[in-house]
Short mmCIF file of C-alpha atoms and ligand atoms in Angstrom, two decimals:
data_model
loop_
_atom_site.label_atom_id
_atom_site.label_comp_id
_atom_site.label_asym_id
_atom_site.label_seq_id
_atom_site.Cartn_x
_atom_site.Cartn_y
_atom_site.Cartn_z
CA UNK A 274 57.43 53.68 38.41
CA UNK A 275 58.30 57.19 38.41
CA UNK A 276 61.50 58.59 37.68
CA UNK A 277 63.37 61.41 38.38
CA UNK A 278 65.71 63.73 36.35
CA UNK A 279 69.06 62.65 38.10
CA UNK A 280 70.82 65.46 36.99
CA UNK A 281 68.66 67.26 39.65
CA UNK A 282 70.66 64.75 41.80
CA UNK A 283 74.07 66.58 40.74
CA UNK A 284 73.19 69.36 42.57
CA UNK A 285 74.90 71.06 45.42
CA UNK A 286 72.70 72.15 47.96
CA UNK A 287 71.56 75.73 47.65
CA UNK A 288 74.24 76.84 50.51
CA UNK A 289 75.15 80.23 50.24
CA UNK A 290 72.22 82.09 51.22
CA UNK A 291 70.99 80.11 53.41
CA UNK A 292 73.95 80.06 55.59
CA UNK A 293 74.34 83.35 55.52
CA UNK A 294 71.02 83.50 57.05
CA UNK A 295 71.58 81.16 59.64
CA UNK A 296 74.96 82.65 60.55
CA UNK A 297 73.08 85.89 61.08
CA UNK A 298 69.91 84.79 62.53
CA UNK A 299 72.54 82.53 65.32
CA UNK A 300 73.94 85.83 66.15
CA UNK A 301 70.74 88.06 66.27
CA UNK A 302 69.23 85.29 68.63
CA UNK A 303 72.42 86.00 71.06
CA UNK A 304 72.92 89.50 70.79
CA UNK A 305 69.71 90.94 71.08
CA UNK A 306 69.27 94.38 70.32
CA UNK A 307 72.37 94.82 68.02
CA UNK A 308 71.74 96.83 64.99
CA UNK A 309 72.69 94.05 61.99
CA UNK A 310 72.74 96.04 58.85
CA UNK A 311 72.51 94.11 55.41
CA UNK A 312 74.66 94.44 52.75
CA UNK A 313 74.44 91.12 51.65
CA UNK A 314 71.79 90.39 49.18
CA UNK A 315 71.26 91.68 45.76
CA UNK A 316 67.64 93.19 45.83
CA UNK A 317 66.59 96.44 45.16
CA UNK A 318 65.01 98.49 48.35
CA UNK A 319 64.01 101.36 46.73
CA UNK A 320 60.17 101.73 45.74
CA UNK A 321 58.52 101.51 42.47
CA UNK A 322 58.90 105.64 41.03
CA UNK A 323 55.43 107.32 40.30
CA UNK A 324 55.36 107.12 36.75
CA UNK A 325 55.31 103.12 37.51
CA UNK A 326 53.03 103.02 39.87
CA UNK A 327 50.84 105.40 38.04
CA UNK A 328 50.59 103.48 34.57
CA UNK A 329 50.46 100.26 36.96
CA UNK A 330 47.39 101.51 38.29
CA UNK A 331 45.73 102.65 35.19
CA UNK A 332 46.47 99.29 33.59
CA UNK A 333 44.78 97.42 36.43
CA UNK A 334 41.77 99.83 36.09
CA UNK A 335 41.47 99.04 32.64
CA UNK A 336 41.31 95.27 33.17
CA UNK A 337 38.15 96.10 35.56
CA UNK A 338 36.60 97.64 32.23
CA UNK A 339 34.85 95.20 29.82
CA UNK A 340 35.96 97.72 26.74
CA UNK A 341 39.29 98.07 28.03
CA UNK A 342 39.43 93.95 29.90
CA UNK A 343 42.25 92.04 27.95
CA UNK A 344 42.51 88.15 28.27
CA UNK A 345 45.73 86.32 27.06
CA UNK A 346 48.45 88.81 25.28
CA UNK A 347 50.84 88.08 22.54
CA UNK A 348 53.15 85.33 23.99
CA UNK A 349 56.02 87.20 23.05
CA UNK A 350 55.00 90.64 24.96
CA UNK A 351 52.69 93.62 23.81
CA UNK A 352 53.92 95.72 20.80
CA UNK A 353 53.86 99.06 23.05
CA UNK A 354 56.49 97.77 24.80
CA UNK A 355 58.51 95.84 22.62
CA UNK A 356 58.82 99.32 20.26
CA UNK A 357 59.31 101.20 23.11
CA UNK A 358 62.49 98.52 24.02
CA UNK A 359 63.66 99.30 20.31
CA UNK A 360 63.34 102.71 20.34
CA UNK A 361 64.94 103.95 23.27
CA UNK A 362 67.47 101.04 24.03
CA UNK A 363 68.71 100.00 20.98
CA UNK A 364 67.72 102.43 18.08
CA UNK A 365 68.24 105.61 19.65
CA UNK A 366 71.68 104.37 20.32
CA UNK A 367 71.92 103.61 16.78
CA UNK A 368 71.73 100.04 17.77
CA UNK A 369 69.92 98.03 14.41
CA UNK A 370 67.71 95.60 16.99
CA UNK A 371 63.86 95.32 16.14
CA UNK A 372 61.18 94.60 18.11
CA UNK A 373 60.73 91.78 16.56
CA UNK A 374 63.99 90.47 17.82
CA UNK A 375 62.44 91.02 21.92
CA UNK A 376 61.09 88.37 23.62
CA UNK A 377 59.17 89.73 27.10
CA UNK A 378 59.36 87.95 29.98
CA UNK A 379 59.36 87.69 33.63
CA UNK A 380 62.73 87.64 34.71
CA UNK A 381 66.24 87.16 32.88
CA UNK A 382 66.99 84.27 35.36
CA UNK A 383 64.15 82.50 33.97
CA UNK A 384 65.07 83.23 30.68
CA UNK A 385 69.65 82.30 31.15
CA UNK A 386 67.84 79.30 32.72
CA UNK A 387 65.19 78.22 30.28
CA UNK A 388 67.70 79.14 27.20
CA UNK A 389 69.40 75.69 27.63
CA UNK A 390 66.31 73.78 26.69
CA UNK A 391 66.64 74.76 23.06
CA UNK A 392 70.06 73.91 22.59
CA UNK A 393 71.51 70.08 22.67
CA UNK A 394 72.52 67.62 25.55
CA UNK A 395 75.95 67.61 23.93
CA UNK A 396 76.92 71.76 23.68
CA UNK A 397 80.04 72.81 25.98
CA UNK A 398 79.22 75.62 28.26
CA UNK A 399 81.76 78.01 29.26
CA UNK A 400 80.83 80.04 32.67
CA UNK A 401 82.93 82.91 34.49
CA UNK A 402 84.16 81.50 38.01
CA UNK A 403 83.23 83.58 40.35
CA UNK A 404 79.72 83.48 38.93
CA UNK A 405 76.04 84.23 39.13
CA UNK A 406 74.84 80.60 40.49
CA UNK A 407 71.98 80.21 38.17
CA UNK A 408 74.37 79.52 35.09
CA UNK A 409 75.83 76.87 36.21
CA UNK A 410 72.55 75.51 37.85
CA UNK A 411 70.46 75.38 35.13
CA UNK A 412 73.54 73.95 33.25
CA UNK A 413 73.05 70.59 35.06
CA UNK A 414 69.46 70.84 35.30
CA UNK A 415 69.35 70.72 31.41
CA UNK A 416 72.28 67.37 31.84
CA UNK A 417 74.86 69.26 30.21
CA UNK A 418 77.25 68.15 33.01
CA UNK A 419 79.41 65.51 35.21
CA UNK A 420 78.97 65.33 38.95
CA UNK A 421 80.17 67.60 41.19
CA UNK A 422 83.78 67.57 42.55
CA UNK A 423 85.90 70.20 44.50
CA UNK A 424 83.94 73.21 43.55
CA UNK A 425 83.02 72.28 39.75
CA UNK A 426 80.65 70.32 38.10
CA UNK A 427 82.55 68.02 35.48
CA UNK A 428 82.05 69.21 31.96
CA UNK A 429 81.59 72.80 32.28
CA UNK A 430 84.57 74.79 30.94
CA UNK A 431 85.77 77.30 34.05
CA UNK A 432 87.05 80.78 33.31
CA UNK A 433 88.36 82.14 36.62
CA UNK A 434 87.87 85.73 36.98
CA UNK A 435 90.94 87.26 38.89
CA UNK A 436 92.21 90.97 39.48
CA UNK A 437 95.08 89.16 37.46
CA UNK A 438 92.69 89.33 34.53
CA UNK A 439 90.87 92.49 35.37
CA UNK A 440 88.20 90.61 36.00
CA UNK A 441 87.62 89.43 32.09
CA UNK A 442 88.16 86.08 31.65
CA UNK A 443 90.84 84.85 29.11
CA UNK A 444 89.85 82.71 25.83
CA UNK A 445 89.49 79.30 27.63
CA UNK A 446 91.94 76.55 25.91
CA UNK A 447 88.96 74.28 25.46
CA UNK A 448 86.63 75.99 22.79
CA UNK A 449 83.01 75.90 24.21
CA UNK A 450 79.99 76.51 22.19
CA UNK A 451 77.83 78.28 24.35
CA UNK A 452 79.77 81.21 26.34
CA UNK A 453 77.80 83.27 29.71
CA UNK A 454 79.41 86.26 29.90
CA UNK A 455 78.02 88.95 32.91
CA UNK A 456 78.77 92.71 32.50
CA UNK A 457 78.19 95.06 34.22
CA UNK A 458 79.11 92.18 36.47
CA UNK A 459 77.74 90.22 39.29
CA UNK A 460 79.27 89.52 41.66
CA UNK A 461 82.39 91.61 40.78
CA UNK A 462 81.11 94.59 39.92
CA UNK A 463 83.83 95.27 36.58
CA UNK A 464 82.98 96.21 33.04
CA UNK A 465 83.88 95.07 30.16
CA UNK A 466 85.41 97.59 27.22
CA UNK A 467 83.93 97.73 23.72
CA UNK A 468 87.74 95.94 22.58
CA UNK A 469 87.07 93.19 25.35
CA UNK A 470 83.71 92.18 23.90
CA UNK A 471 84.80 92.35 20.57
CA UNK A 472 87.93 89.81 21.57
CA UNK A 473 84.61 87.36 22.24
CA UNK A 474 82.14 88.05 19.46
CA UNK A 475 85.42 87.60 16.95
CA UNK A 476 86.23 84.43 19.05
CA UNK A 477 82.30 82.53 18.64
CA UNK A 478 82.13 83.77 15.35
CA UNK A 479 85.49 82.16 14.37
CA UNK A 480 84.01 78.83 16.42
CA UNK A 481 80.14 79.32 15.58
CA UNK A 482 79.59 79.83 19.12
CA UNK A 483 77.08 81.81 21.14
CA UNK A 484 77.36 84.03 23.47
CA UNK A 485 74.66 84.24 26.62
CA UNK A 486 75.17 87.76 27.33
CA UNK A 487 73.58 89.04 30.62
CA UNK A 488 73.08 92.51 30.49
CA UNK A 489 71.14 92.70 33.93
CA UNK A 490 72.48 95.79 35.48
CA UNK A 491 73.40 97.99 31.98
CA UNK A 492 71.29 100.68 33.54
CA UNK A 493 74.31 101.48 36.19
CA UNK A 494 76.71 102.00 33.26
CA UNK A 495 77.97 105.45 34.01
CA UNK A 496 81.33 106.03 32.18
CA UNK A 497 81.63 107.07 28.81
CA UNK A 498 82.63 103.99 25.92
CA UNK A 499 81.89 101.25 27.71
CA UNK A 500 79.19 99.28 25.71
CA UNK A 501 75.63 99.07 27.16
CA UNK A 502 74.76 96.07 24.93
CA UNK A 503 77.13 93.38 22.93
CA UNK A 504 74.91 94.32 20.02
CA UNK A 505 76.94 97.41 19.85
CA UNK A 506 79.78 94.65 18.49
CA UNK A 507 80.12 94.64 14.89
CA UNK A 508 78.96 90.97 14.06
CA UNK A 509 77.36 90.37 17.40
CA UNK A 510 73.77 89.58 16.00
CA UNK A 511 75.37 86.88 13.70
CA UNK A 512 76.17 84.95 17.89
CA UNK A 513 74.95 86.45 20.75
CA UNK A 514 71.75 86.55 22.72
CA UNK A 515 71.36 89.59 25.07
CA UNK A 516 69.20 89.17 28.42
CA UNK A 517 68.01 92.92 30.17
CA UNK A 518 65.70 92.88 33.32
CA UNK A 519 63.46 95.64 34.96
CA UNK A 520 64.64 93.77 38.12
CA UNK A 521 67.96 96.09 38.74
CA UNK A 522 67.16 99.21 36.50
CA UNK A 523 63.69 100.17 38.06
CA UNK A 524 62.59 98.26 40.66
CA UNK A 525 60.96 95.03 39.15
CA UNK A 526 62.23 92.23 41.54
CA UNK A 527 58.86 91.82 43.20
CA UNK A 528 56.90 93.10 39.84
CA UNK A 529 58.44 90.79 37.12
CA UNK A 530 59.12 92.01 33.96
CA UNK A 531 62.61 91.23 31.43
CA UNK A 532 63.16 90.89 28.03
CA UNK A 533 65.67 88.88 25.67
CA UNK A 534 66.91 89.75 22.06
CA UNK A 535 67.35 86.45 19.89
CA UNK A 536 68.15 88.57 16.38
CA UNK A 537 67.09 86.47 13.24
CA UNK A 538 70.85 86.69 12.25
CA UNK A 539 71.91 84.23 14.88
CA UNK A 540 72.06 80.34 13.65
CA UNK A 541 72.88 77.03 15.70
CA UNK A 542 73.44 74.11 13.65
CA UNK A 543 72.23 70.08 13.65
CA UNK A 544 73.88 67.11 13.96
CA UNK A 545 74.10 67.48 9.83
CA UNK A 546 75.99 71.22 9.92
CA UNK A 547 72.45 72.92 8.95
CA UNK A 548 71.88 75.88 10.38
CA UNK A 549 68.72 76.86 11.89
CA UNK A 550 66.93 79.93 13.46
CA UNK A 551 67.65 80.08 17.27
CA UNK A 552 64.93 83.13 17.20
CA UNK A 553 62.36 80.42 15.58
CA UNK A 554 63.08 77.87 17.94
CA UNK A 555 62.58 80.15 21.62
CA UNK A 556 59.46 81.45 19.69
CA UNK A 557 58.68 77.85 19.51
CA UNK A 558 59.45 77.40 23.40
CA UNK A 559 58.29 80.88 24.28
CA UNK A 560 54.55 80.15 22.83
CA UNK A 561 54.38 76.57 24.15
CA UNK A 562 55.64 77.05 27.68
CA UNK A 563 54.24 80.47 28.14
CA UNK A 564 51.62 82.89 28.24
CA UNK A 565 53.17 86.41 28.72
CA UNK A 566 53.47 88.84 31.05
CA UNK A 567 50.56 90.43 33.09
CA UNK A 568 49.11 93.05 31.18
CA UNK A 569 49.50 95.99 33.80
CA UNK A 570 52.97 94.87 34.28
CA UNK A 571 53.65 95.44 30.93
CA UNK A 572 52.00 98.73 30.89
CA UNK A 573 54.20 99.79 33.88
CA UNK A 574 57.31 98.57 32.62
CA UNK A 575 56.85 100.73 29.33
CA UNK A 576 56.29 103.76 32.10
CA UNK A 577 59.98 103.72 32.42
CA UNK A 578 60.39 104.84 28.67
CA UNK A 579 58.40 107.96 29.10
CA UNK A 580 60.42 111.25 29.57
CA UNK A 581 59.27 111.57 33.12
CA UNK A 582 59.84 108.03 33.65
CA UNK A 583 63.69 107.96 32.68
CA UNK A 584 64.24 111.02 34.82
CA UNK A 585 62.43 109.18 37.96
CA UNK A 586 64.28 105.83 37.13
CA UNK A 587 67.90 107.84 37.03
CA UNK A 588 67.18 109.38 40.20
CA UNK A 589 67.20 105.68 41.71
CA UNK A 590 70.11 104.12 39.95
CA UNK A 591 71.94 107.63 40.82
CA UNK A 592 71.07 106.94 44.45
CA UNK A 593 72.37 103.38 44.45
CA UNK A 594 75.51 104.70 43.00
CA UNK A 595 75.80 107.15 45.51
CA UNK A 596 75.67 104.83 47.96
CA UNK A 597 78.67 102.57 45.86
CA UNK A 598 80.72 105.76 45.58
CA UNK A 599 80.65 106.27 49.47
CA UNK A 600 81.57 102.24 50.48
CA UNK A 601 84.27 102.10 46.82
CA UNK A 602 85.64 105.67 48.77
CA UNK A 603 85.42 104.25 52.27
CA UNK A 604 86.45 100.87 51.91
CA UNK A 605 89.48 102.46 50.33
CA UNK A 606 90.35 104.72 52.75
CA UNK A 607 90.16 101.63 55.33
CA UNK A 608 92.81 100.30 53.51
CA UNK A 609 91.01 97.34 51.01
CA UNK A 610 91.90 96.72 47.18
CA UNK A 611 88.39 97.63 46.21
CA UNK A 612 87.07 96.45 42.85
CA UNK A 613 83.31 97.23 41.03
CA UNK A 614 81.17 100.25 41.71
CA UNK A 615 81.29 102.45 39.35
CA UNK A 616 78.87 100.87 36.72
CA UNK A 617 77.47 98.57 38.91
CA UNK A 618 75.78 98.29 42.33
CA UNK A 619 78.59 95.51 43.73
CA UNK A 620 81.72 96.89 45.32
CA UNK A 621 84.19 93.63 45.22
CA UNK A 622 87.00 93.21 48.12
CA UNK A 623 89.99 91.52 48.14
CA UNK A 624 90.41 90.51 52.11
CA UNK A 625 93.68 91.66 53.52
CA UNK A 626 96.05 89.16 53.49
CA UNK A 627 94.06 86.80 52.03
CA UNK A 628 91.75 85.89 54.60
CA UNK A 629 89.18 83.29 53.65
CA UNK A 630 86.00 84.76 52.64
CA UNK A 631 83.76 83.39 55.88
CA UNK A 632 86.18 84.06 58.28
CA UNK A 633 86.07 88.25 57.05
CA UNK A 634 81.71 87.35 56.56
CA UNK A 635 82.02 86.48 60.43
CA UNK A 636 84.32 88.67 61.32
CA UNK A 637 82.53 91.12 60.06
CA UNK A 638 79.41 90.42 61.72
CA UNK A 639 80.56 89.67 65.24
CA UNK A 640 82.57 92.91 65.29
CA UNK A 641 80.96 95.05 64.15
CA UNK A 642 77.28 93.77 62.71
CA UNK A 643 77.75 94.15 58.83
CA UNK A 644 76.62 91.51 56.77
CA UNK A 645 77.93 91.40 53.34
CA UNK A 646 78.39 87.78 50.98
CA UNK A 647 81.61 86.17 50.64
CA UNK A 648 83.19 86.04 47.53
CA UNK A 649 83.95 81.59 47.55
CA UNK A 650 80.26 81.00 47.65
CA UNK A 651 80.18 82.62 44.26
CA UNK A 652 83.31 80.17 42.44
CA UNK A 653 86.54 78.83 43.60
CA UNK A 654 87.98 81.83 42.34
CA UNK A 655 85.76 83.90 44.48
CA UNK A 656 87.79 82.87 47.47
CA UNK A 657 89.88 85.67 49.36
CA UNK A 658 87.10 87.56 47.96
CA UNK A 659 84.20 89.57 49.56
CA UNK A 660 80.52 91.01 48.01
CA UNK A 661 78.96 94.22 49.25
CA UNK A 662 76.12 95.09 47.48
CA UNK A 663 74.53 99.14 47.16
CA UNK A 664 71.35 98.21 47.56
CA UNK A 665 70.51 99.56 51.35
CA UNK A 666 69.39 102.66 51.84
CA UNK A 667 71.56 105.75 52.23
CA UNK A 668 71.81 105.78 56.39
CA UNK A 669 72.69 101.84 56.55
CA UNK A 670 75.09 102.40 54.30
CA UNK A 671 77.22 105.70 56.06
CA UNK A 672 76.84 103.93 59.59
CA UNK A 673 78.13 100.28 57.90
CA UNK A 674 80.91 102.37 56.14
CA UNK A 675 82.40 104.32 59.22
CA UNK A 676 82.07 100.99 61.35
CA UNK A 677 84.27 99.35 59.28
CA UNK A 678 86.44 102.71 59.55
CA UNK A 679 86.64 103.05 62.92
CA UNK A 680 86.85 99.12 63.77
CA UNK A 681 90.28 98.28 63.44
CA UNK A 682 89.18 94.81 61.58
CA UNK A 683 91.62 91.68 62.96
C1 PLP B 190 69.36 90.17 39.45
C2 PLP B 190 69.96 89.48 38.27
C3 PLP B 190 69.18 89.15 37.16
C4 PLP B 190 67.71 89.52 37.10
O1 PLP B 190 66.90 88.45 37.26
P1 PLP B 190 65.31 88.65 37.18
O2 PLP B 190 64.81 87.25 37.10
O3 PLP B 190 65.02 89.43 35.94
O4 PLP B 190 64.87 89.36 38.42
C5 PLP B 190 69.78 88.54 36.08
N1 PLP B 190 71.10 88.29 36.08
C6 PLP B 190 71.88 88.62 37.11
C7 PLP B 190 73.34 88.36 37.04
C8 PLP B 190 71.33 89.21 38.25
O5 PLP B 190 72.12 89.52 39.29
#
């Protein structure tokens, strides 16, 4: 007889997006003909720029070449694009990471999610509340958990994320030995400072923990001193593990391309207190369970590190922030504590008076036909809370903004 993983049984049903697109498809079907725009979901709308497309073509050309044809690539991503992750990333920021220490993939939610299977049953994972869902997820898939009750799965070790806080969650009073951290963050939108991050790379060093640290949207970080990678930590190769995507920073959500650092510095231990390579052991995982990245993928994602290529990728992240500027500016003026924004495509609302989050998503969308994401389905501490993301282009985004001005919102 077959049997199932029953931690797969632990899991709440995938409910946020879902009924956000019912809720919205419901009211389409009876108000036909009303301009819904979409705020809600965090994809990228912009195309792929022309130096992208360009070396995407040319690498496709090549594979219809039998000189130029490649078969299976190194497991652990082509060495053009590994050095040119090193080099303009890391080193040029005087950053000591190697390519050795990148790991190409296709996507840093495969990657926060796969991480788990090289570290034991018995770890305690510490996760931001509100959160990116696949954390958490992939936290019980791996049956590092309890069952579900109220809003959290037994086991995991909540940090709620609050404007009390600034967003940054405090040192939890149970110490965990695995620690996601998310910044520039989703779903809030906040940064964390260069002291901040230190606070935690001092705090799993003292406990020989490690920190997950997704690094997903550094290419919106704007303001001077705030770190674009923990690696710019003193210590922080000795216990963290930085995830970046091509998802957010050019385009890559339908294309597929990441990477993850694992520096040879960073050690997790056996049941005996010996410490072991964490690099050797995703190597191990990475080379088993899989076989690279497509080859013109590759070759287009190292288009982005070409002169012309960071000046056509800025132009899009500038755009994106535009649009943030104009709804952080607007959503202000219409009288909402407005967090996020500024280093990050999410603008984060507190709801006046502390309505619910799906009675302002509803509101919202019967009154005036915006769609956004409401901050509960992210946490518990998401509640009172609501997502817009910058992601739609620059005419959805004015009209969205002024309806919310001139709509006197109950
Ligand atoms: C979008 C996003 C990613 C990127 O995931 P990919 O699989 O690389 O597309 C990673 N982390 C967070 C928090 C995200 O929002």
């Amino acid at each position: 007889m077959a049997k199932i993983n029953e931690n797969y049984l632990k899991l709440q049903a995938g409910y946020l997006f879902p009924e956000i697109g019912r809720r919205v498809n419901d009211y389409m079907a009876s108000h036909p003909g009303k301009k819904v725009i979409k705020m809600g979901i965090g994809d990228v709308t912009r195309p792929l720029v022309p130096s992208v497309i360009q070396a995407f073509h040319e690498g496709v050309d090549e594979m219809a070449q039998a000189n130029t044809f490649r078969g299976y690539g190194p497991e652990q991503g082509y060495g053009f694009l590994r050095e040119a992750i090193a080099k303009n990333d890391y080193l040029s920021k005087s950053i000591d990471i190697s390519a050795a220490d990148i790991f190409i993939s296709d996507g840093s939610k495969c990657d926060t999610g796969n991480i788990q299977e090289i570290f034991g049953h018995n770890n305690k994972i510490a996760i931001c509340d509100p959160v990116y869902p696949v954390y958490a997820d992939t936290t019980v898939m791996a049956g590092k958990t309890g069952n579900y009750n109220s809003g959290y799965y037994e086991g995991i070790i909540y940090m709620p994320c609050t404007r009390k806080n600034g967003f940054i969650p405090d040192l939890p009073a149970e110490t965990p030995d695995l620690i996601f951290l998310c910044y520039p963050n989703n779903p809030t939108g906040t940064v964390a400072t260069k002291e901040e991050l230190k606070k935690w790379v001092d705090y799993a060093r003292k406990n020989k923990s490690i920190i997950l640290y997704d690094a997903a949207y550094e290419a919106f970080i704007t303001e001077e001193g705030i770190p674009h990678s923990i690696y710019e930590i003193e210590g922080a190769k000795e216990v963290a593990i930085e995830f970046r995507s091509f998802s957010k920073t050019a385009g890559f959500t339908g294309t597929r391309c990441a990477f993850t650092i694992i520096p040879e510095e960073l050690k997790a231990y056996d049941s005996t207190g010996k410490a072991h390579s964490v690099k050797s052991l995703w190597n191990r995982r990475h080379s088993t369970k899989f076989n690279g990245v497509s080859y013109p993928v590759q070759k287009a994602a190292a288009a982005i590190y070409t002169e012309q290529g960071k000046k056509e990728v800025a132009e899009v992240i500038t755009y994106y922030l535009e649009n943030a500027r104009i709804m952080k500016e607007s959503l202000s003026a219409a009288g909402y504590e407005v967090f996020g924004g500024m280093n990050a495509p999410y603008i984060w609302v507190k709801t006046k008076n502390d309505m619910p989050s799906w009675d302002f998503f509803d509101i919202l969308l019967h009154e005036i036909n915006v769609v956004g994401t409401p901050g509960s389905g992210f946490g518990p501490a998401g509640e009172g809370y609501f997502r817009f993301s910058a992601f739609a282009d620059r005419n959805s985004t004015i009209e969205a903004m002024s309806r919310i001005k001139n709509h006197r919102l109950s």
